[in-house]
CSV table of C-alpha atoms in Angstrom, one decimal:
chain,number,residue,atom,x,y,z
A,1,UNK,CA,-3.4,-3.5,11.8
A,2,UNK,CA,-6.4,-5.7,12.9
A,3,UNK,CA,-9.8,-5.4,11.4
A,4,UNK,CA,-10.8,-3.9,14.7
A,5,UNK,CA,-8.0,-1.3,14.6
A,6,UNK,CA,-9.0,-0.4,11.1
A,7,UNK,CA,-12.9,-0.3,12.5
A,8,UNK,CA,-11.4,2.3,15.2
A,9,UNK,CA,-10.0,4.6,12.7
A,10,UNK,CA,-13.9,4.4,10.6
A,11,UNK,CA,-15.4,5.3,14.0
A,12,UNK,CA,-13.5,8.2,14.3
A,13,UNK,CA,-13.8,9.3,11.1
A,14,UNK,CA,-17.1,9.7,11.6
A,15,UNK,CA,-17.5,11.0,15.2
A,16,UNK,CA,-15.0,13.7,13.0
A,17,UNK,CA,-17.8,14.0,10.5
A,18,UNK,CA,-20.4,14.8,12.8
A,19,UNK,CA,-18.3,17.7,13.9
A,20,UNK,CA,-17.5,19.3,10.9
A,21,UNK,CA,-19.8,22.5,9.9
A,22,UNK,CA,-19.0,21.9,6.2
A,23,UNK,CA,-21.0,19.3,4.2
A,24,UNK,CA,-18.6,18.6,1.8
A,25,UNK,CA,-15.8,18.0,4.5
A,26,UNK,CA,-18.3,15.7,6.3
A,27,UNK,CA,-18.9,13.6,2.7
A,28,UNK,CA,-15.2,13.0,3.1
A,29,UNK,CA,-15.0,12.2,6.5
A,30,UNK,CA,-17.2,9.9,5.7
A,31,UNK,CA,-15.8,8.2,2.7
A,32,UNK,CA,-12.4,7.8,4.1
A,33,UNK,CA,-14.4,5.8,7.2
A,34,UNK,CA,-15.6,3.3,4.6
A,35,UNK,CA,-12.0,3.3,3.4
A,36,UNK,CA,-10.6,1.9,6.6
A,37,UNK,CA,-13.7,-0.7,6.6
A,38,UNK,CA,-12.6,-1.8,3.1
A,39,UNK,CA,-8.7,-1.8,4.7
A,40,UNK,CA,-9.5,-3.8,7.4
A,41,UNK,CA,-11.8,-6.3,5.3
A,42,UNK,CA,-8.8,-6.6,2.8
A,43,UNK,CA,-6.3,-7.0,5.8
A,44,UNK,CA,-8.3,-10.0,7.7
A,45,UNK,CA,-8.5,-11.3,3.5
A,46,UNK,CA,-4.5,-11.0,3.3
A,47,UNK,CA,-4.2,-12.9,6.6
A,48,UNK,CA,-5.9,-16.0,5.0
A,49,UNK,CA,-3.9,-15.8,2.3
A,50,UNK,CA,-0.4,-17.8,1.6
A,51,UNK,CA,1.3,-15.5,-0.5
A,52,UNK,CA,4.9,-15.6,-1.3
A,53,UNK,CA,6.5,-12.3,-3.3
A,54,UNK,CA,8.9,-13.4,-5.6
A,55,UNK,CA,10.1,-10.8,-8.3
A,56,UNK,CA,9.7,-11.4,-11.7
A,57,UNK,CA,12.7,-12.2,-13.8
A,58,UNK,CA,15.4,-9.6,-15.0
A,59,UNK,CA,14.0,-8.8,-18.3
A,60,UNK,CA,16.8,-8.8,-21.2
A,61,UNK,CA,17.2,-5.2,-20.6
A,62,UNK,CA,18.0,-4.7,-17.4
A,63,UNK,CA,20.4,-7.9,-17.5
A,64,UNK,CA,22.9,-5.8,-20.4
A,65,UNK,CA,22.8,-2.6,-18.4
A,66,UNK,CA,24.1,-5.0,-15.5
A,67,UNK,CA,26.6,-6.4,-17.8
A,68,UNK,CA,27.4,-2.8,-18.6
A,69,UNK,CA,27.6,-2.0,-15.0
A,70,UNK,CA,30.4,-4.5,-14.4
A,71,UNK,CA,34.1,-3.0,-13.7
A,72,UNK,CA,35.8,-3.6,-16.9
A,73,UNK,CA,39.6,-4.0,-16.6
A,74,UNK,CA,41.7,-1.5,-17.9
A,75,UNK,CA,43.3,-2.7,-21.4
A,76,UNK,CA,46.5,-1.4,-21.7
């Protein structure tokens, strides 16, 4: 999503909030509007960013239960 997509989603959020009868439900409507601000100020962040995800190493642990995992031939 773009930062003005997430800026869409805040703006209705709070046209929401100005409907609701209940305070506390406003409060929220309102806080989950600065959420999709804070989304779409992280998203335009991300796009500036050149980050490649690589996974971290097999730990020792998970490379014996692979070894484990492996079809053992049948000794006869």
């Amino acid at each position: 999503m773009s930062l003005r997509e997430h800026e869409q989603q805040a703006a209705r959020c709070l046209a929401l909030a100005e409907q609701l009868p209940d305070v506390a439900r406003q409060q929220s409507m309102i806080r989950m509007a600065a959420a999709w601000l804070r989304l779409g100020q992280q998203a335009e962040k991300n796009l500036a960013l050149d980050v490649v995800y690589e996974p971290p190493p097999a730990r020792p642990a998970q490379r014996v239960m692979q070894q484990q995992q492996q079809i053992q031939p049948n000794k006869r």
